[in-house]
CSV table of C-alpha atoms in Angstrom, one decimal:
chain,number,residue,atom,x,y,z
A,1252,MET,CA,-101.5,-54.1,-47.6
A,1253,LYS,CA,-100.6,-53.8,-43.9
A,1254,LEU,CA,-97.3,-52.4,-42.6
A,1255,SER,CA,-95.6,-53.8,-39.6
A,1256,THR,CA,-95.4,-51.6,-36.5
A,1257,TYR,CA,-91.6,-52.1,-36.2
A,1258,PHE,CA,-88.6,-52.0,-38.6
A,1259,SER,CA,-86.6,-55.1,-39.2
A,1260,PRO,CA,-82.8,-55.2,-38.4
A,1261,LEU,CA,-82.0,-55.6,-42.0
A,1262,ALA,CA,-83.8,-52.5,-42.9
A,1263,VAL,CA,-82.0,-50.4,-40.3
A,1264,ALA,CA,-78.6,-51.6,-41.4
A,1265,SER,CA,-79.3,-50.7,-45.0
A,1266,CYS,CA,-80.3,-47.2,-44.0
A,1267,LEU,CA,-77.1,-46.6,-42.1
A,1268,ILE,CA,-74.9,-47.8,-45.0
A,1269,ALA,CA,-76.7,-45.4,-47.4
A,1270,LEU,CA,-76.3,-42.5,-45.0
A,1271,ILE,CA,-72.5,-43.1,-44.7
A,1272,GLY,CA,-72.1,-43.4,-48.4
A,1273,CYS,CA,-73.8,-40.0,-48.9
A,1274,LEU,CA,-71.5,-38.3,-46.4
A,1275,SER,CA,-68.2,-39.6,-47.7
A,1276,THR,CA,-67.6,-39.0,-51.4
A,1277,PRO,CA,-64.7,-41.0,-52.8
A,1278,SER,CA,-62.1,-39.4,-55.0
A,1279,TRP,CA,-61.6,-40.9,-58.4
A,1280,ALA,CA,-58.6,-40.9,-60.7
A,1281,ASN,CA,-60.2,-38.7,-63.3
A,1282,ASP,CA,-61.0,-36.0,-60.7
A,1283,PRO,CA,-58.9,-32.8,-61.1
A,1284,LYS,CA,-56.0,-32.4,-58.6
A,1285,LYS,CA,-56.4,-29.9,-55.8
A,1286,ALA,CA,-54.2,-26.8,-56.0
A,1287,GLU,CA,-51.3,-26.9,-53.4
A,1288,PRO,CA,-50.9,-23.9,-51.1
A,1289,VAL,CA,-48.6,-21.3,-52.5
A,1290,LYS,CA,-45.5,-20.7,-50.3
A,1291,GLU,CA,-44.5,-17.1,-49.9
A,1292,GLU,CA,-40.9,-16.6,-50.7
A,1293,LYS,CA,-39.0,-14.4,-48.3
A,1294,LYS,CA,-38.0,-11.2,-50.0
A,1295,PHE,CA,-34.6,-9.7,-49.1
A,1296,LYS,CA,-33.8,-6.1,-49.1
A,1297,TYR,CA,-30.4,-5.5,-50.6
A,1298,VAL,CA,-27.9,-2.6,-50.1
A,1299,ASP,CA,-27.9,0.0,-52.8
A,1300,GLU,CA,-24.5,-0.8,-54.4
A,1301,GLU,CA,-23.0,-2.2,-57.5
A,1302,GLY,CA,-22.1,-5.5,-56.0
A,1303,GLU,CA,-19.8,-8.2,-57.3
A,1304,THR,CA,-20.6,-10.4,-60.3
A,1305,GLY,CA,-19.8,-14.0,-60.6
A,1306,ARG,CA,-21.3,-17.2,-62.1
A,1307,GLY,CA,-23.9,-15.1,-63.9
A,1308,TYR,CA,-25.2,-13.5,-60.7
A,1309,THR,CA,-24.7,-10.1,-59.0
A,1310,TYR,CA,-24.0,-10.5,-55.3
A,1311,LYS,CA,-25.0,-7.7,-53.0
A,1312,ARG,CA,-25.2,-7.4,-49.2
A,1313,VAL,CA,-28.5,-7.9,-47.5
A,1314,VAL,CA,-29.7,-5.1,-45.2
A,1315,LYS,CA,-29.9,-6.2,-41.6
A,1316,GLU,CA,-33.3,-6.1,-40.1
A,1317,ALA,CA,-33.9,-3.3,-37.6
A,1318,PHE,CA,-34.7,-4.6,-34.2
A,1319,GLU,CA,-36.7,-2.5,-31.8
A,1320,GLU,CA,-35.0,-1.9,-28.5
A,1321,PRO,CA,-36.9,-3.2,-25.5
A,1322,LYS,CA,-39.0,-0.5,-23.9
A,1323,PRO,CA,-38.6,0.1,-20.1
A,1324,VAL,CA,-41.4,-1.2,-18.0
A,1325,ALA,CA,-42.8,1.3,-15.5
A,1326,LYS,CA,-42.2,0.4,-11.9
A,1327,GLU,CA,-45.3,-0.5,-9.9
A,1328,GLU,CA,-46.0,1.8,-7.1
A,1329,PRO,CA,-45.5,0.1,-3.7
A,1330,LYS,CA,-48.7,-1.0,-2.0
A,1331,PRO,CA,-49.6,1.0,1.1
A,1332,ALA,CA,-48.6,-0.6,4.4
A,1333,PRO,CA,-51.4,-2.3,6.3
A,1334,LYS,CA,-53.0,-0.1,8.9
A,1335,ALA,CA,-52.0,-0.7,12.5
A,1336,GLU,CA,-54.6,-1.9,14.9
A,1337,SER,CA,-56.2,0.8,16.8
A,1338,LYS,CA,-55.1,1.4,20.4
A,1339,ASP,CA,-56.7,3.2,23.2
A,1340,ALA,CA,-55.6,6.5,24.7
A,1341,HIS,CA,-52.9,4.8,26.8
A,1342,GLY,CA,-51.3,3.1,23.8
A,1343,LYS,CA,-52.5,-0.3,24.7
A,1344,ASP,CA,-54.1,-2.9,22.5
A,1345,PRO,CA,-57.8,-3.2,23.7
A,1346,HIS,CA,-57.8,-6.9,22.5
A,1347,ALA,CA,-54.7,-7.9,24.4
A,1348,LYS,CA,-55.0,-9.9,27.6
A,1349,PRO,CA,-54.5,-7.9,30.8
A,1350,GLU,CA,-51.1,-8.3,32.4
A,1351,GLU,CA,-50.8,-9.7,35.8
A,1352,LYS,CA,-49.6,-7.1,38.3
A,1353,LYS,CA,-46.5,-8.0,40.2
A,1354,LYS,CA,-46.8,-8.3,43.8
A,1355,ASP,CA,-45.3,-5.6,45.9
A,1356,ASP,CA,-42.6,-7.1,48.0
A,1357,GLY,CA,-42.3,-4.0,50.2
A,1358,HIS,CA,-39.0,-2.9,48.7
A,1359,GLY,CA,-40.2,0.2,46.7
A,1360,GLY,CA,-42.4,-0.8,43.9
A,1361,ASP,CA,-43.3,-3.5,41.4
A,1362,ASP,CA,-40.1,-3.3,39.3
A,1363,HIS,CA,-37.7,-3.4,42.2
A,1364,LYS,CA,-35.1,-6.1,42.0
A,1365,GLU,CA,-32.9,-7.2,44.7
A,1366,PRO,CA,-29.2,-6.2,44.0
A,1367,LYS,CA,-26.9,-9.1,43.2
A,1368,LYS,CA,-23.9,-9.6,45.4
A,1369,GLU,CA,-20.7,-8.4,43.8
A,1370,GLU,CA,-18.1,-11.0,43.2
A,1371,LYS,CA,-14.8,-10.3,44.8
A,1372,LYS,CA,-11.9,-9.9,42.3
A,1373,LYS,CA,-8.4,-11.1,43.1
A,1374,ASP,CA,-5.9,-8.3,43.3
A,1375,ASP,CA,-2.7,-9.3,41.6
A,1376,LYS,CA,-0.8,-6.3,42.9
A,1377,LYS,CA,0.9,-6.6,46.2
A,1378,LYS,CA,-0.4,-4.4,49.0
A,1379,ASP,CA,1.7,-1.6,50.4
A,1380,ASP,CA,3.7,-3.1,53.2
A,1381,GLY,CA,5.0,0.3,54.4
A,1382,HIS,CA,8.2,0.1,52.2
A,1383,GLY,CA,6.8,1.8,49.1
A,1384,GLY,CA,5.7,-1.3,47.3
A,1385,GLY,CA,2.2,-0.2,46.3
A,1386,HIS,CA,3.0,3.5,45.5
A,1387,GLY,CA,6.0,3.2,43.3
A,1388,ASN,CA,9.5,2.9,44.5
A,1389,ALA,CA,9.7,5.0,47.6
A,1390,HIS,CA,13.4,4.3,47.9
A,1391,GLY,CA,14.1,6.1,44.5
A,1392,LYS,CA,14.5,2.9,42.4
A,1393,GLU,CA,13.1,3.3,38.9
A,1394,ALA,CA,12.2,0.6,36.4
A,1395,LYS,CA,15.0,-0.1,34.0
A,1396,LYS,CA,14.5,1.7,30.7
A,1397,GLU,CA,14.9,-0.2,27.4
A,1398,GLU,CA,18.2,0.7,25.8
A,1399,PRO,CA,17.8,2.3,22.4
A,1400,THR,CA,19.0,0.3,19.4
A,1401,VAL,CA,22.5,1.2,18.2
A,1402,SER,CA,23.9,1.1,14.7
A,1403,ALA,CA,24.9,-2.3,13.2
A,1404,LEU,CA,27.5,-0.7,10.9
A,1405,TYR,CA,29.5,1.7,13.1
A,1406,ASP,CA,31.4,0.8,16.2
A,1407,LYS,CA,29.9,2.8,19.2
A,1408,ALA,CA,33.5,3.0,20.6
A,1409,ILE,CA,34.4,5.5,17.9
A,1410,ILE,CA,31.0,7.0,17.0
A,1411,LYS,CA,27.6,6.7,18.7
A,1412,LEU,CA,24.7,6.2,16.2
A,1413,ASP,CA,21.2,4.8,16.5
A,1414,GLY,CA,19.7,2.0,14.4
A,1415,ASN,CA,19.1,4.5,11.5
A,1416,ASN,CA,22.8,5.5,11.6
A,1417,ARG,CA,22.0,8.9,13.0
A,1418,PRO,CA,23.4,10.6,16.2
A,1419,PHE,CA,21.2,10.5,19.3
A,1420,THR,CA,21.7,14.2,19.8
A,1421,ALA,CA,19.5,17.0,18.3
A,1422,VAL,CA,20.2,18.4,14.8
A,1423,SER,CA,22.3,21.5,15.0
A,1424,ARG,CA,21.8,22.8,11.4
A,1425,THR,CA,20.1,21.5,8.4
A,1426,THR,CA,20.4,22.2,4.6
A,1427,LYS,CA,18.9,20.8,1.5
A,1428,THR,CA,21.5,18.1,1.3
A,1429,ALA,CA,22.4,17.2,4.9
A,1430,ASP,CA,21.7,17.4,8.6
A,1431,TYR,CA,24.6,18.6,10.9
A,1432,PHE,CA,25.3,17.5,14.4
A,1433,LEU,CA,28.0,18.6,16.8
A,1434,CYS,CA,30.8,16.1,17.2
A,1435,ARG,CA,30.7,16.5,21.0
A,1436,ASP,CA,29.0,13.4,22.7
A,1437,VAL,CA,28.9,11.7,19.3
A,1438,VAL,CA,32.5,11.0,18.2
A,1439,SER,CA,35.2,9.9,20.7
A,1440,THR,CA,38.0,12.5,21.3
A,1441,LYS,CA,40.7,10.0,20.4
A,1442,TYR,CA,39.1,9.1,17.0
A,1443,ARG,CA,38.5,12.8,16.2
A,1444,GLN,CA,42.1,13.6,16.8
A,1445,ILE,CA,43.3,10.8,14.6
A,1446,LEU,CA,41.1,12.0,11.7
A,1447,LEU,CA,42.3,15.6,12.1
A,1448,GLY,CA,45.9,14.6,12.1
A,1449,GLU,CA,45.6,12.5,8.9
A,1450,MET,CA,43.7,15.3,7.2
A,1451,ASN,CA,46.3,17.9,8.0
A,1452,THR,CA,49.0,15.5,6.8
A,1453,PHE,CA,47.3,15.4,3.4
A,1454,ALA,CA,46.9,19.2,3.5
A,1455,ASP,CA,50.6,19.6,3.9
A,1456,ARG,CA,51.2,17.3,0.9
A,1457,MET,CA,48.9,19.5,-1.2
A,1458,GLY,CA,50.2,22.7,0.2
A,1459,LEU,CA,46.8,23.7,1.7
A,1460,PRO,CA,46.0,25.4,5.1
A,1461,HIS,CA,45.3,23.1,8.0
A,1462,ALA,CA,41.8,22.4,9.4
A,1463,GLN,CA,40.9,23.6,12.9
A,1464,GLU,CA,39.9,21.2,15.6
A,1465,LEU,CA,36.7,23.2,16.3
A,1466,PRO,CA,34.1,23.4,15.0
A,1467,CYS,CA,33.7,19.7,14.2
A,1468,MET,CA,30.4,18.6,12.7
A,1469,VAL,CA,28.9,15.1,12.0
A,1470,LYS,CA,27.2,15.4,8.6
A,1471,VAL,CA,24.4,12.9,7.5
A,1472,ALA,CA,23.5,13.0,3.9
A,1473,LYS,CA,19.8,13.3,2.9
A,1474,PRO,CA,18.0,10.8,0.6
A,1475,ASN,CA,18.2,13.1,-2.5
A,1476,THR,CA,22.0,13.2,-2.5
A,1477,LYS,CA,24.6,11.1,-4.3
A,1478,PHE,CA,25.3,9.0,-1.2
A,1479,PRO,CA,22.1,9.0,0.8
A,1480,GLY,CA,22.6,8.2,4.5
A,1481,ALA,CA,26.3,8.5,4.3
A,1482,VAL,CA,28.1,9.7,7.5
A,1483,TYR,CA,30.8,12.3,7.3
A,1484,LEU,CA,33.0,14.3,9.7
A,1485,GLU,CA,33.6,17.8,8.5
A,1486,PHE,CA,36.3,20.3,9.6
A,1487,TYR,CA,36.9,23.9,8.5
A,1488,VAL,CA,39.9,26.1,8.0
A,1489,ASP,CA,38.3,29.0,9.9
A,1490,ASP,CA,35.0,30.2,11.2
A,1491,LYS,CA,34.0,32.1,8.1
A,1492,ALA,CA,34.4,28.9,6.0
A,1493,ALA,CA,32.3,27.0,8.5
A,1494,VAL,CA,29.4,29.4,8.2
A,1495,GLN,CA,29.5,29.5,4.4
A,1496,CYS,CA,29.7,25.7,4.2
A,1497,MET,CA,27.0,24.9,6.7
A,1498,GLN,CA,24.5,27.7,6.1
A,1499,LYS,CA,25.0,28.6,2.4
A,1500,GLY,CA,26.4,25.3,1.1
A,1501,GLU,CA,29.4,27.1,-0.4
A,1502,CYS,CA,32.3,24.8,0.7
A,1503,GLY,CA,35.3,26.3,-1.2
A,1504,ALA,CA,37.8,24.9,1.3
A,1505,THR,CA,36.5,21.4,1.9
A,1506,ARG,CA,38.0,19.3,4.8
A,1507,LEU,CA,35.8,16.2,4.7
A,1508,VAL,CA,36.1,12.5,5.6
A,1509,MET,CA,33.5,9.9,4.9
A,1510,LEU,CA,33.3,7.0,7.2
A,1511,TYR,CA,33.1,4.0,4.8
A,1512,PRO,CA,32.0,0.6,6.3
A,1513,LYS,CA,33.4,-2.2,4.3
A,1514,ASP,CA,30.7,-4.6,5.3
A,1515,LYS,CA,27.4,-3.0,4.4
A,1516,THR,CA,25.4,-5.4,6.6
A,1517,GLY,CA,27.6,-5.1,9.7
A,1518,LYS,CA,27.1,-8.8,10.5
A,1519,HIS,CA,30.7,-9.9,9.9
A,1520,SER,CA,32.8,-6.8,10.6
A,1521,LYS,CA,32.5,-3.1,11.7
A,1522,GLU,CA,35.7,-2.0,10.1
A,1523,ILE,CA,35.5,1.6,9.0
A,1524,TYR,CA,37.6,3.0,6.2
A,1525,ARG,CA,38.3,6.7,6.0
A,1526,SER,CA,37.8,8.4,2.6
A,1527,TYR,CA,39.2,12.0,2.7
A,1528,VAL,CA,38.4,14.9,0.3
A,1529,LEU,CA,40.3,18.2,0.4
A,1530,THR,CA,39.7,21.1,-2.0
A,1531,ASP,CA,40.8,24.7,-2.4
A,1532,GLN,CA,38.8,27.0,-4.7
A,1533,HIS,CA,41.6,29.5,-5.1
A,1534,LYS,CA,44.3,27.0,-6.1
A,1535,TYR,CA,41.9,24.8,-8.0
A,1536,GLN,CA,43.0,21.7,-6.2
A,1537,ARG,CA,41.1,18.6,-5.2
A,1538,GLY,CA,42.6,15.6,-3.5
A,1539,SER,CA,41.1,12.2,-2.5
A,1540,PHE,CA,42.8,9.7,-0.1
A,1541,CYS,CA,41.7,6.3,1.3
A,1542,VAL,CA,43.0,5.1,4.7
A,1543,SER,CA,42.4,1.6,6.2
A,1544,PRO,CA,41.1,1.1,9.7
A,1545,GLU,CA,44.7,0.4,10.8
A,1546,GLY,CA,45.8,3.8,9.4
A,1547,GLN,CA,47.5,2.5,6.2
A,1548,LEU,CA,47.2,4.7,3.1
A,1549,LEU,CA,45.6,2.6,0.3
A,1550,GLY,CA,45.9,5.2,-2.4
A,1551,GLU,CA,45.1,8.7,-3.6
A,1552,LYS,CA,41.6,7.8,-4.5
A,1553,ASN,CA,38.3,7.5,-2.7
A,1554,CYS,CA,37.7,4.3,-0.7
A,1555,TYR,CA,35.1,2.9,-3.0
A,1556,VAL,CA,37.6,2.8,-5.9
A,1557,ALA,CA,40.4,1.6,-3.6
A,1558,LEU,CA,38.3,-1.3,-2.3
A,1559,ASN,CA,36.9,-2.3,-5.7
A,1560,PRO,CA,40.0,-2.6,-7.9
A,1561,ASP,CA,37.9,-4.2,-10.8
A,1562,TRP,CA,35.8,-1.1,-11.1
A,1563,LEU,CA,35.5,0.2,-14.7
A,1564,PHE,CA,37.1,3.6,-14.1
A,1565,ASN,CA,40.1,2.5,-12.0
C-alpha cells in the first residue's frame, strides 16, 4: 500500500477541528459550580462605651482612622553656578574679536569728544537798569506781606484775635487751665472802659469792692476746661489778688467777663454778649449777669441761660 506524498485538504481541516476541540472543553449542566470569590467585609473599630440600644442593636461610635501627617520634603541644594570663561591677565576674553582702535583726531586721546555748544536760556528776570530793579528795591520798597487771618467770631474793632481766636501778642502767663495775655494792643481802650464800668456797677449792687483798671488780662481757656477756647477779660481788686489768681489759680475775688458770641459761625453776625461773674470768698457771694451788645441787662444769669430760655434748668 502506497501513501501519497502530500496531505489532502480534507485531512488538514479535520486535524484542525480535532485540535480546537481538545483545547476548549465545554461546561455541562451537571458540572459542579465554581466557588465565587469571597468578599472581605470591612471591619470597624468601635469606641469602648456602652452605646445606645434600639431596634435590637447596640449603636456605638466608630473610631476615626488616624491619618499620618505629610512629611516635609528636604530642599534640594542649589546647583553650582556655571564656571565663567577664563580670561587673560588683562581681564579680556581671548575668544572675543579685537576691538577697532579709534583714530586719534589730535585733540588729546581716543576717548576725547568735542564739547557740545551750550544752549542759551532765556532770562525771565529784568536786568538791572540802574534803579535797583535787579538787586531788590533800592528805593526801600518791600514786597507786600500777606495779612494774617483774623477771627471770624469777634469784631477786630473791639478785640484783635487771629483765626484761632487767640491774640497776636505773646503769652504773658500760662496755667493748667488758661493762657494770659496783656489787654494792651489787644482790646480797644473804649471797650475795656465799658466792661470795667459795668463790672463795678454790679459790684456796687452786691456790695463788693471795685475792680482796678490795671492789670487787665485777656484769658483764653485751654482744651481741658469747661468752656475750651472761651475768651475772657479778667480784672482784679488789687495786685495781690492778681498774683494769686494768675499764678496760683486762687481767684477768691473774681472779676471776670466772658465774651459770648451769639452766632458761633460768625457768618451772619459778630454780636458779642457780655457774661459777668463776680465772687467774694469772704462774703460767700457769687453773682452772674448778662448784658447785650447794646448794653441792656438781660438778667442776673449767665448769657447761655439768658439766650436759651427753653433750657432745662432756667
